[in-house]
Amino acid sequence: MKKNILLGAHVSISKGFDKAIEEGEKIGCTAIQIFTKSNRSWFAKKISDEEIENFKESLKNSQIKSVVAHASYLINLGSSKKEIEKKSIKSLETELERCEKLGIPILVLHPGAHLNQGEEKCIKQIAKNLDSILKKYSKTKIALETTAGQGTNVGYKFEQIKKIRSLCKQKNKIGACIDTCHIFSAGYNISTPESYKKTIKNFIKIIGLRNLKAIHLNDSKTDFGSRKDRHANIGKGKIPKKTFELIMNDKHFSKIPKILETPIKSEYPKEIKLLRKMVK
Ligand code: MN
Ligand code: MN
Ligand code: ZN
């Protein structure tokens, strides 16, 4: 049980896809998250067959049992700007293609931000775009990430993620990713065992456990309900350490990859050790 836990961190591909596996192993990961291209640029350099081969080979020979990808921060399927919406659709297709080539089953995506057009319209637009994009892909699924609700981001309520899914014919290709910093900042209390239980029960009721594809383990620099997306290292923010212990021991999540996206990456080995030790 303890050995099979899927725990790790977001690692860099800047030195190559296979090097991301190596880095993950070095810091004690059994699960990793990667960007398949630069996350702050629209551009994507083609992946060679050799890169794919090397990545798959490294993965096979490693202790990493789960890889998830995270989509570019630039993608906004719910943008009111036509130009951005178009670029976002194209870009997400490219990312899904890359994931399928690399054999990565899950692509985490921020649902989108409405800018000035209102949440309702934004949610419908996201669903429409996801539906037409996902028609073309059958191997990699999208996991919509719960957001802090900063700015005009949607996805800060479980109901909004549910709404996007339920508007899609391709809903079986859409799951969710819980980010602990984000849900805490969005106003889902997880600070006590009771409130934690209630929030998880709520998530399961609204979105469903089988739709949960990944968990991001981040502490929060800002207060409960602040609607700010500011990650802190585990134990250094406003979420009690005890909450992470609850997650690590939650039977619901035993097969879900748990990924750190905390700001000081040199702390990853220590944090992974700490989280692993919490497992009873
Ligand atoms: Mn994210
Ligand atoms: Mn996250
Ligand atoms: Zn975040």
PDB file of C-alpha atoms and ligand atoms in Angstrom:
ATOM      1  CA  MET A   1       0.000   0.000   0.000  1.00  0.00           C
ATOM      2  CA  LYS A   2       2.537   2.515   1.199  1.00  0.00           C
ATOM      3  CA  LYS A   3       4.900   1.477  -1.550  1.00  0.00           C
ATOM      4  CA  ASN A   4       2.317   1.878  -4.298  1.00  0.00           C
ATOM      5  CA  ILE A   5       1.413   5.424  -3.450  1.00  0.00           C
ATOM      6  CA  LEU A   6       1.529   7.714  -6.508  1.00  0.00           C
ATOM      7  CA  LEU A   7       3.354  10.780  -5.254  1.00  0.00           C
ATOM      8  CA  GLY A   8       5.683  13.263  -6.862  1.00  0.00           C
ATOM      9  CA  ALA A   9       6.141  16.699  -8.323  1.00  0.00           C
ATOM     10  CA  HIS A  10       6.084  18.815 -11.440  1.00  0.00           C
ATOM     11  CA  VAL A  11       9.436  18.323 -13.173  1.00  0.00           C
ATOM     12  CA  SER A  12      11.124  20.114 -16.050  1.00  0.00           C
ATOM     13  CA  ILE A  13      11.528  18.881 -19.638  1.00  0.00           C
ATOM     14  CA  SER A  14      14.060  21.603 -20.476  1.00  0.00           C
ATOM     15  CA  LYS A  15      16.819  18.989 -20.786  1.00  0.00           C
ATOM     16  CA  GLY A  16      14.621  16.456 -22.559  1.00  0.00           C
ATOM     17  CA  PHE A  17      11.571  14.309 -21.870  1.00  0.00           C
ATOM     18  CA  ASP A  18      13.685  11.393 -20.665  1.00  0.00           C
ATOM     19  CA  LYS A  19      15.563  13.732 -18.315  1.00  0.00           C
ATOM     20  CA  ALA A  20      12.273  14.620 -16.651  1.00  0.00           C
ATOM     21  CA  ILE A  21      11.910  10.960 -15.692  1.00  0.00           C
ATOM     22  CA  GLU A  22      15.446  10.950 -14.341  1.00  0.00           C
ATOM     23  CA  GLU A  23      14.852  14.102 -12.322  1.00  0.00           C
ATOM     24  CA  GLY A  24      11.641  12.667 -10.918  1.00  0.00           C
ATOM     25  CA  GLU A  25      13.407   9.510  -9.832  1.00  0.00           C
ATOM     26  CA  LYS A  26      16.233  11.460  -8.263  1.00  0.00           C
ATOM     27  CA  ILE A  27      13.863  13.369  -5.985  1.00  0.00           C
ATOM     28  CA  GLY A  28      11.842  10.311  -4.985  1.00  0.00           C
ATOM     29  CA  CYS A  29       8.791  10.520  -7.258  1.00  0.00           C
ATOM     30  CA  THR A  30       6.517   7.636  -8.198  1.00  0.00           C
ATOM     31  CA  ALA A  31       4.368  10.096 -10.177  1.00  0.00           C
ATOM     32  CA  ILE A  32       5.355  13.201 -12.123  1.00  0.00           C
ATOM     33  CA  GLN A  33       3.741  16.068 -13.975  1.00  0.00           C
ATOM     34  CA  ILE A  34       5.320  17.754 -16.998  1.00  0.00           C
ATOM     35  CA  PHE A  35       4.585  20.418 -19.560  1.00  0.00           C
ATOM     36  CA  THR A  36       4.972  18.887 -23.020  1.00  0.00           C
ATOM     37  CA  LYS A  37       6.111  22.277 -24.380  1.00  0.00           C
ATOM     38  CA  SER A  38       6.933  25.696 -22.996  1.00  0.00           C
ATOM     39  CA  ASN A  39       4.019  26.743 -20.812  1.00  0.00           C
ATOM     40  CA  ARG A  40       4.339  30.453 -21.523  1.00  0.00           C
ATOM     41  CA  SER A  41       4.607  30.376 -25.292  1.00  0.00           C
ATOM     42  CA  TRP A  42       2.254  29.315 -28.083  1.00  0.00           C
ATOM     43  CA  PHE A  43       5.124  27.749 -29.936  1.00  0.00           C
ATOM     44  CA  ALA A  44       5.770  24.003 -29.792  1.00  0.00           C
ATOM     45  CA  LYS A  45       8.886  22.418 -31.244  1.00  0.00           C
ATOM     46  CA  LYS A  46       8.134  19.123 -32.949  1.00  0.00           C
ATOM     47  CA  ILE A  47       8.853  16.018 -30.866  1.00  0.00           C
ATOM     48  CA  SER A  48      11.080  13.564 -32.705  1.00  0.00           C
ATOM     49  CA  ASP A  49      10.448   9.825 -32.795  1.00  0.00           C
ATOM     50  CA  GLU A  50      13.711   9.388 -30.965  1.00  0.00           C
ATOM     51  CA  GLU A  51      12.570  11.650 -28.122  1.00  0.00           C
ATOM     52  CA  ILE A  52       9.355   9.674 -27.824  1.00  0.00           C
ATOM     53  CA  GLU A  53      11.240   6.398 -27.841  1.00  0.00           C
ATOM     54  CA  ASN A  54      13.721   7.569 -25.206  1.00  0.00           C
ATOM     55  CA  PHE A  55      10.956   8.913 -22.993  1.00  0.00           C
ATOM     56  CA  LYS A  56       8.965   5.689 -23.118  1.00  0.00           C
ATOM     57  CA  GLU A  57      12.056   3.591 -22.523  1.00  0.00           C
ATOM     58  CA  SER A  58      13.175   5.678 -19.525  1.00  0.00           C
ATOM     59  CA  LEU A  59       9.694   5.556 -18.087  1.00  0.00           C
ATOM     60  CA  LYS A  60       9.443   1.805 -18.445  1.00  0.00           C
ATOM     61  CA  ASN A  61      12.712   1.297 -16.599  1.00  0.00           C
ATOM     62  CA  SER A  62      11.888   3.727 -13.791  1.00  0.00           C
ATOM     63  CA  GLN A  63      10.001   3.790 -10.514  1.00  0.00           C
ATOM     64  CA  ILE A  64       7.618   6.387 -12.007  1.00  0.00           C
ATOM     65  CA  LYS A  65       4.232   4.720 -12.317  1.00  0.00           C
ATOM     66  CA  SER A  66       2.147   7.696 -13.408  1.00  0.00           C
ATOM     67  CA  VAL A  67       2.759  10.673 -15.692  1.00  0.00           C
ATOM     68  CA  VAL A  68       0.331  13.532 -16.113  1.00  0.00           C
ATOM     69  CA  ALA A  69       0.802  16.572 -18.334  1.00  0.00           C
ATOM     70  CA  HIS A  70      -0.209  20.147 -17.632  1.00  0.00           C
ATOM     71  CA  ALA A  71      -1.401  22.370 -20.467  1.00  0.00           C
ATOM     72  CA  SER A  72       0.010  25.814 -21.215  1.00  0.00           C
ATOM     73  CA  TYR A  73      -1.141  28.705 -19.037  1.00  0.00           C
ATOM     74  CA  LEU A  74      -1.915  30.702 -22.172  1.00  0.00           C
ATOM     75  CA  ILE A  75      -4.802  28.487 -23.240  1.00  0.00           C
ATOM     76  CA  ASN A  76      -8.199  30.030 -22.566  1.00  0.00           C
ATOM     77  CA  LEU A  77     -11.053  28.218 -24.279  1.00  0.00           C
ATOM     78  CA  GLY A  78     -13.500  30.634 -22.675  1.00  0.00           C
ATOM     79  CA  SER A  79     -11.883  33.844 -23.864  1.00  0.00           C
ATOM     80  CA  SER A  80     -14.122  36.584 -25.236  1.00  0.00           C
ATOM     81  CA  LYS A  81     -11.315  37.491 -27.653  1.00  0.00           C
ATOM     82  CA  LYS A  82     -11.824  35.453 -30.837  1.00  0.00           C
ATOM     83  CA  GLU A  83      -8.135  35.491 -31.676  1.00  0.00           C
ATOM     84  CA  ILE A  84      -7.176  34.004 -28.292  1.00  0.00           C
ATOM     85  CA  GLU A  85      -9.976  31.457 -28.453  1.00  0.00           C
ATOM     86  CA  LYS A  86      -8.757  30.280 -31.872  1.00  0.00           C
ATOM     87  CA  LYS A  87      -5.144  30.055 -30.743  1.00  0.00           C
ATOM     88  CA  SER A  88      -6.247  28.195 -27.622  1.00  0.00           C
ATOM     89  CA  ILE A  89      -8.154  25.560 -29.580  1.00  0.00           C
ATOM     90  CA  LYS A  90      -5.196  24.995 -31.885  1.00  0.00           C
ATOM     91  CA  SER A  91      -2.783  24.867 -28.981  1.00  0.00           C
ATOM     92  CA  LEU A  92      -4.851  22.403 -26.959  1.00  0.00           C
ATOM     93  CA  GLU A  93      -5.072  20.131 -29.993  1.00  0.00           C
ATOM     94  CA  THR A  94      -1.294  20.255 -30.329  1.00  0.00           C
ATOM     95  CA  GLU A  95      -0.914  19.395 -26.648  1.00  0.00           C
ATOM     96  CA  LEU A  96      -3.336  16.473 -26.860  1.00  0.00           C
ATOM     97  CA  GLU A  97      -1.431  15.172 -29.873  1.00  0.00           C
ATOM     98  CA  ARG A  98       1.839  15.407 -27.968  1.00  0.00           C
ATOM     99  CA  CYS A  99       0.352  13.612 -24.958  1.00  0.00           C
ATOM    100  CA  GLU A 100      -0.976  10.819 -27.149  1.00  0.00           C
ATOM    101  CA  LYS A 101       2.402  10.403 -28.828  1.00  0.00           C
ATOM    102  CA  LEU A 102       4.155  10.283 -25.464  1.00  0.00           C
ATOM    103  CA  GLY A 103       1.532   7.922 -24.036  1.00  0.00           C
ATOM    104  CA  ILE A 104       0.439  10.363 -21.315  1.00  0.00           C
ATOM    105  CA  PRO A 105      -3.164   9.576 -20.334  1.00  0.00           C
ATOM    106  CA  ILE A 106      -4.092  12.829 -18.552  1.00  0.00           C
ATOM    107  CA  LEU A 107      -3.743  16.484 -19.538  1.00  0.00           C
ATOM    108  CA  VAL A 108      -4.570  18.955 -16.760  1.00  0.00           C
ATOM    109  CA  LEU A 109      -6.211  22.121 -18.061  1.00  0.00           C
ATOM    110  CA  HIS A 110      -7.354  25.344 -16.427  1.00  0.00           C
ATOM    111  CA  PRO A 111     -11.000  25.660 -17.515  1.00  0.00           C
ATOM    112  CA  GLY A 112     -10.739  29.294 -18.638  1.00  0.00           C
ATOM    113  CA  ALA A 113     -11.356  32.917 -17.767  1.00  0.00           C
ATOM    114  CA  HIS A 114     -14.334  34.944 -18.940  1.00  0.00           C
ATOM    115  CA  LEU A 115     -12.567  38.341 -19.044  1.00  0.00           C
ATOM    116  CA  ASN A 116     -15.669  40.470 -19.551  1.00  0.00           C
ATOM    117  CA  GLN A 117     -18.307  38.213 -21.024  1.00  0.00           C
ATOM    118  CA  GLY A 118     -19.633  36.661 -17.816  1.00  0.00           C
ATOM    119  CA  GLU A 119     -19.280  33.175 -16.339  1.00  0.00           C
ATOM    120  CA  GLU A 120     -22.336  31.594 -17.930  1.00  0.00           C
ATOM    121  CA  LYS A 121     -21.301  32.385 -21.477  1.00  0.00           C
ATOM    122  CA  CYS A 122     -17.703  31.421 -20.764  1.00  0.00           C
ATOM    123  CA  ILE A 123     -18.685  28.015 -19.400  1.00  0.00           C
ATOM    124  CA  LYS A 124     -20.821  27.273 -22.461  1.00  0.00           C
ATOM    125  CA  GLN A 125     -18.006  28.325 -24.773  1.00  0.00           C
ATOM    126  CA  ILE A 126     -15.478  26.119 -22.949  1.00  0.00           C
ATOM    127  CA  ALA A 127     -17.819  23.133 -23.212  1.00  0.00           C
ATOM    128  CA  LYS A 128     -18.481  23.726 -26.905  1.00  0.00           C
ATOM    129  CA  ASN A 129     -14.770  23.978 -27.674  1.00  0.00           C
ATOM    130  CA  LEU A 130     -13.846  20.945 -25.579  1.00  0.00           C
ATOM    131  CA  ASP A 131     -16.540  18.918 -27.277  1.00  0.00           C
ATOM    132  CA  SER A 132     -15.308  19.620 -30.783  1.00  0.00           C
ATOM    133  CA  ILE A 133     -11.627  19.181 -29.841  1.00  0.00           C
ATOM    134  CA  LEU A 134     -12.092  15.913 -27.959  1.00  0.00           C
ATOM    135  CA  LYS A 135     -13.915  14.279 -30.857  1.00  0.00           C
ATOM    136  CA  LYS A 136     -10.504  13.847 -32.441  1.00  0.00           C
ATOM    137  CA  TYR A 137      -8.723  12.258 -29.477  1.00  0.00           C
ATOM    138  CA  SER A 138      -9.435   9.039 -27.695  1.00  0.00           C
ATOM    139  CA  LYS A 139      -6.338   8.196 -25.649  1.00  0.00           C
ATOM    140  CA  THR A 140      -5.586  11.285 -23.573  1.00  0.00           C
ATOM    141  CA  LYS A 141      -8.253  12.715 -21.280  1.00  0.00           C
ATOM    142  CA  ILE A 142      -8.605  16.264 -20.046  1.00  0.00           C
ATOM    143  CA  ALA A 143      -8.650  16.929 -16.291  1.00  0.00           C
ATOM    144  CA  LEU A 144     -10.210  20.309 -15.575  1.00  0.00           C
ATOM    145  CA  GLU A 145      -8.419  21.870 -12.636  1.00  0.00           C
ATOM    146  CA  THR A 146     -10.348  23.413  -9.771  1.00  0.00           C
ATOM    147  CA  THR A 147      -9.275  27.063  -9.629  1.00  0.00           C
ATOM    148  CA  ALA A 148      -8.887  29.646  -6.870  1.00  0.00           C
ATOM    149  CA  GLY A 149     -11.249  31.952  -8.724  1.00  0.00           C
ATOM    150  CA  GLN A 150      -8.602  34.623  -9.151  1.00  0.00           C
ATOM    151  CA  GLY A 151      -9.499  37.344 -11.640  1.00  0.00           C
ATOM    152  CA  THR A 152     -12.214  36.097 -13.958  1.00  0.00           C
ATOM    153  CA  ASN A 153     -11.260  32.419 -13.824  1.00  0.00           C
ATOM    154  CA  VAL A 154     -14.109  29.947 -13.754  1.00  0.00           C
ATOM    155  CA  GLY A 155     -13.847  26.535 -12.107  1.00  0.00           C
ATOM    156  CA  TYR A 156     -13.727  27.771  -8.515  1.00  0.00           C
ATOM    157  CA  LYS A 157     -16.948  25.943  -7.759  1.00  0.00           C
ATOM    158  CA  PHE A 158     -17.298  22.195  -8.238  1.00  0.00           C
ATOM    159  CA  GLU A 159     -20.634  22.927  -9.909  1.00  0.00           C
ATOM    160  CA  GLN A 160     -18.896  24.853 -12.683  1.00  0.00           C
ATOM    161  CA  ILE A 161     -16.697  21.878 -13.548  1.00  0.00           C
ATOM    162  CA  LYS A 162     -19.752  19.670 -13.455  1.00  0.00           C
ATOM    163  CA  LYS A 163     -21.581  22.095 -15.734  1.00  0.00           C
ATOM    164  CA  ILE A 164     -18.817  22.049 -18.333  1.00  0.00           C
ATOM    165  CA  ARG A 165     -18.785  18.247 -18.299  1.00  0.00           C
ATOM    166  CA  SER A 166     -22.517  17.915 -18.488  1.00  0.00           C
ATOM    167  CA  LEU A 167     -22.693  20.239 -21.506  1.00  0.00           C
ATOM    168  CA  CYS A 168     -20.261  17.973 -23.389  1.00  0.00           C
ATOM    169  CA  LYS A 169     -21.153  14.911 -25.413  1.00  0.00           C
ATOM    170  CA  GLN A 170     -17.520  13.896 -24.902  1.00  0.00           C
ATOM    171  CA  LYS A 171     -17.911  14.053 -21.121  1.00  0.00           C
ATOM    172  CA  ASN A 172     -16.266  10.667 -20.634  1.00  0.00           C
ATOM    173  CA  LYS A 173     -13.053  12.219 -21.880  1.00  0.00           C
ATOM    174  CA  ILE A 174     -13.256  14.980 -19.262  1.00  0.00           C
ATOM    175  CA  GLY A 175     -12.296  14.569 -15.626  1.00  0.00           C
ATOM    176  CA  ALA A 176     -11.123  16.832 -12.843  1.00  0.00           C
ATOM    177  CA  CYS A 177      -8.001  17.718 -10.914  1.00  0.00           C
ATOM    178  CA  ILE A 178      -8.212  18.960  -7.323  1.00  0.00           C
ATOM    179  CA  ASP A 179      -5.633  21.571  -6.341  1.00  0.00           C
ATOM    180  CA  THR A 180      -5.551  21.933  -2.548  1.00  0.00           C
ATOM    181  CA  CYS A 181      -4.298  25.533  -2.645  1.00  0.00           C
ATOM    182  CA  HIS A 182      -6.964  26.501  -5.137  1.00  0.00           C
ATOM    183  CA  ILE A 183      -9.964  24.925  -3.415  1.00  0.00           C
ATOM    184  CA  PHE A 184      -8.867  26.381  -0.057  1.00  0.00           C
ATOM    185  CA  SER A 185      -8.498  29.842  -1.606  1.00  0.00           C
ATOM    186  CA  ALA A 186     -11.815  29.401  -3.400  1.00  0.00           C
ATOM    187  CA  GLY A 187     -13.532  28.901  -0.058  1.00  0.00           C
ATOM    188  CA  TYR A 188     -13.743  25.136   0.380  1.00  0.00           C
ATOM    189  CA  ASN A 189     -12.739  24.563   3.967  1.00  0.00           C
ATOM    190  CA  ILE A 190     -10.232  21.753   4.478  1.00  0.00           C
ATOM    191  CA  SER A 191      -8.651  23.004   7.702  1.00  0.00           C
ATOM    192  CA  THR A 192     -10.167  20.486  10.128  1.00  0.00           C
ATOM    193  CA  PRO A 193     -10.896  16.765   9.744  1.00  0.00           C
ATOM    194  CA  GLU A 194     -14.633  17.570   9.761  1.00  0.00           C
ATOM    195  CA  SER A 195     -14.480  20.317   7.133  1.00  0.00           C
ATOM    196  CA  TYR A 196     -12.089  18.239   5.027  1.00  0.00           C
ATOM    197  CA  LYS A 197     -14.498  15.328   5.070  1.00  0.00           C
ATOM    198  CA  LYS A 198     -17.390  17.583   4.142  1.00  0.00           C
ATOM    199  CA  THR A 199     -15.526  19.168   1.230  1.00  0.00           C
ATOM    200  CA  ILE A 200     -14.420  15.811  -0.194  1.00  0.00           C
ATOM    201  CA  LYS A 201     -17.922  14.423   0.200  1.00  0.00           C
ATOM    202  CA  ASN A 202     -19.188  17.458  -1.654  1.00  0.00           C
ATOM    203  CA  PHE A 203     -16.695  16.957  -4.475  1.00  0.00           C
ATOM    204  CA  ILE A 204     -17.657  13.306  -4.809  1.00  0.00           C
ATOM    205  CA  LYS A 205     -21.352  14.157  -4.837  1.00  0.00           C
ATOM    206  CA  ILE A 206     -21.017  16.869  -7.483  1.00  0.00           C
ATOM    207  CA  ILE A 207     -18.199  15.663  -9.743  1.00  0.00           C
ATOM    208  CA  GLY A 208     -17.844  11.995  -8.832  1.00  0.00           C
ATOM    209  CA  LEU A 209     -14.816  10.089  -7.593  1.00  0.00           C
ATOM    210  CA  ARG A 210     -14.321   8.231 -10.857  1.00  0.00           C
ATOM    211  CA  ASN A 211     -13.830  11.567 -12.606  1.00  0.00           C
ATOM    212  CA  LEU A 212     -10.976  12.603 -10.339  1.00  0.00           C
ATOM    213  CA  LYS A 213      -7.743  12.147 -12.305  1.00  0.00           C
ATOM    214  CA  ALA A 214      -5.080  13.980 -10.290  1.00  0.00           C
ATOM    215  CA  ILE A 215      -4.490  15.955  -7.106  1.00  0.00           C
ATOM    216  CA  HIS A 216      -2.143  18.926  -6.825  1.00  0.00           C
ATOM    217  CA  LEU A 217      -0.677  19.142  -3.339  1.00  0.00           C
ATOM    218  CA  ASN A 218       0.048  22.785  -2.626  1.00  0.00           C
ATOM    219  CA  ASP A 219      -0.121  24.849   0.523  1.00  0.00           C
ATOM    220  CA  SER A 220      -1.554  28.365   0.217  1.00  0.00           C
ATOM    221  CA  LYS A 221       0.269  31.633   0.955  1.00  0.00           C
ATOM    222  CA  THR A 222      -3.038  33.456   1.149  1.00  0.00           C
ATOM    223  CA  ASP A 223      -5.992  33.039   3.492  1.00  0.00           C
ATOM    224  CA  PHE A 224      -8.975  30.763   3.240  1.00  0.00           C
ATOM    225  CA  GLY A 225     -11.434  32.232   0.743  1.00  0.00           C
ATOM    226  CA  SER A 226      -8.915  34.796  -0.546  1.00  0.00           C
ATOM    227  CA  ARG A 227      -9.548  33.787  -4.194  1.00  0.00           C
ATOM    228  CA  LYS A 228      -5.787  34.166  -4.746  1.00  0.00           C
ATOM    229  CA  ASP A 229      -3.609  31.576  -6.490  1.00  0.00           C
ATOM    230  CA  ARG A 230      -0.402  31.719  -4.457  1.00  0.00           C
ATOM    231  CA  HIS A 231       1.208  28.375  -3.742  1.00  0.00           C
ATOM    232  CA  ALA A 232       3.296  27.769  -0.625  1.00  0.00           C
ATOM    233  CA  ASN A 233       5.506  24.844   0.311  1.00  0.00           C
ATOM    234  CA  ILE A 234       3.853  22.195   2.463  1.00  0.00           C
ATOM    235  CA  GLY A 235       3.645  23.375   6.064  1.00  0.00           C
ATOM    236  CA  LYS A 236       4.669  26.928   5.120  1.00  0.00           C
ATOM    237  CA  GLY A 237       1.227  28.285   4.267  1.00  0.00           C
ATOM    238  CA  LYS A 238      -2.282  28.574   5.662  1.00  0.00           C
ATOM    239  CA  ILE A 239      -3.374  24.966   5.183  1.00  0.00           C
ATOM    240  CA  PRO A 240      -2.683  22.806   8.253  1.00  0.00           C
ATOM    241  CA  LYS A 241      -0.139  20.026   7.778  1.00  0.00           C
ATOM    242  CA  LYS A 242      -2.771  17.694   9.187  1.00  0.00           C
ATOM    243  CA  THR A 243      -4.863  18.212   6.023  1.00  0.00           C
ATOM    244  CA  PHE A 244      -2.091  16.753   3.875  1.00  0.00           C
ATOM    245  CA  GLU A 245      -1.932  13.795   6.233  1.00  0.00           C
ATOM    246  CA  LEU A 246      -5.660  13.295   5.719  1.00  0.00           C
ATOM    247  CA  ILE A 247      -5.225  13.360   1.936  1.00  0.00           C
ATOM    248  CA  MET A 248      -2.268  10.963   2.013  1.00  0.00           C
ATOM    249  CA  ASN A 249      -4.348   8.493   4.009  1.00  0.00           C
ATOM    250  CA  ASP A 250      -7.675   9.039   2.259  1.00  0.00           C
ATOM    251  CA  LYS A 251      -8.817   5.711   0.806  1.00  0.00           C
ATOM    252  CA  HIS A 252     -10.699   7.556  -1.935  1.00  0.00           C
ATOM    253  CA  PHE A 253      -7.422   8.828  -3.321  1.00  0.00           C
ATOM    254  CA  SER A 254      -5.167   5.804  -3.004  1.00  0.00           C
ATOM    255  CA  LYS A 255      -4.862   5.390  -6.790  1.00  0.00           C
ATOM    256  CA  ILE A 256      -4.820   9.074  -7.710  1.00  0.00           C
ATOM    257  CA  PRO A 257      -1.480  10.686  -8.642  1.00  0.00           C
ATOM    258  CA  LYS A 258      -0.564  13.397  -6.135  1.00  0.00           C
ATOM    259  CA  ILE A 259       1.684  16.117  -7.487  1.00  0.00           C
ATOM    260  CA  LEU A 260       3.539  18.954  -5.765  1.00  0.00           C
ATOM    261  CA  GLU A 261       3.600  22.341  -7.509  1.00  0.00           C
ATOM    262  CA  THR A 262       5.176  24.207  -4.624  1.00  0.00           C
ATOM    263  CA  PRO A 263       7.353  27.258  -5.285  1.00  0.00           C
ATOM    264  CA  ILE A 264      10.757  26.277  -3.896  1.00  0.00           C
ATOM    265  CA  LYS A 265      11.647  23.254  -6.000  1.00  0.00           C
ATOM    266  CA  SER A 266      14.757  22.406  -3.984  1.00  0.00           C
ATOM    267  CA  GLU A 267      12.332  21.447  -1.211  1.00  0.00           C
ATOM    268  CA  TYR A 268      10.699  18.702  -3.301  1.00  0.00           C
ATOM    269  CA  PRO A 269      12.791  15.795  -1.949  1.00  0.00           C
ATOM    270  CA  LYS A 270      12.074  16.857   1.629  1.00  0.00           C
ATOM    271  CA  GLU A 271       8.374  17.390   0.956  1.00  0.00           C
ATOM    272  CA  ILE A 272       8.006  14.042  -0.800  1.00  0.00           C
ATOM    273  CA  LYS A 273       9.712  12.320   2.108  1.00  0.00           C
ATOM    274  CA  LEU A 274       7.490  14.140   4.586  1.00  0.00           C
ATOM    275  CA  LEU A 275       4.288  13.249   2.699  1.00  0.00           C
ATOM    276  CA  ARG A 276       5.347   9.647   2.285  1.00  0.00           C
ATOM    277  CA  LYS A 277       6.040   9.406   6.001  1.00  0.00           C
ATOM    278  CA  MET A 278       2.506  10.588   6.734  1.00  0.00           C
ATOM    279  CA  VAL A 279       1.051   7.430   5.166  1.00  0.00           C
ATOM    280  CA  LYS A 280       0.000   5.049   7.909  1.00  0.00           C
TER     281      LYS A 280
HETATM  282 MN    MN B   1      -2.650  24.325 -12.818  1.00  0.00          MN
HETATM  283 MN    MN B   2      -2.418  23.188  -9.704  1.00  0.00          MN
HETATM  284 ZN    ZN B   3      -2.166  27.371  -8.775  1.00  0.00          ZN
END
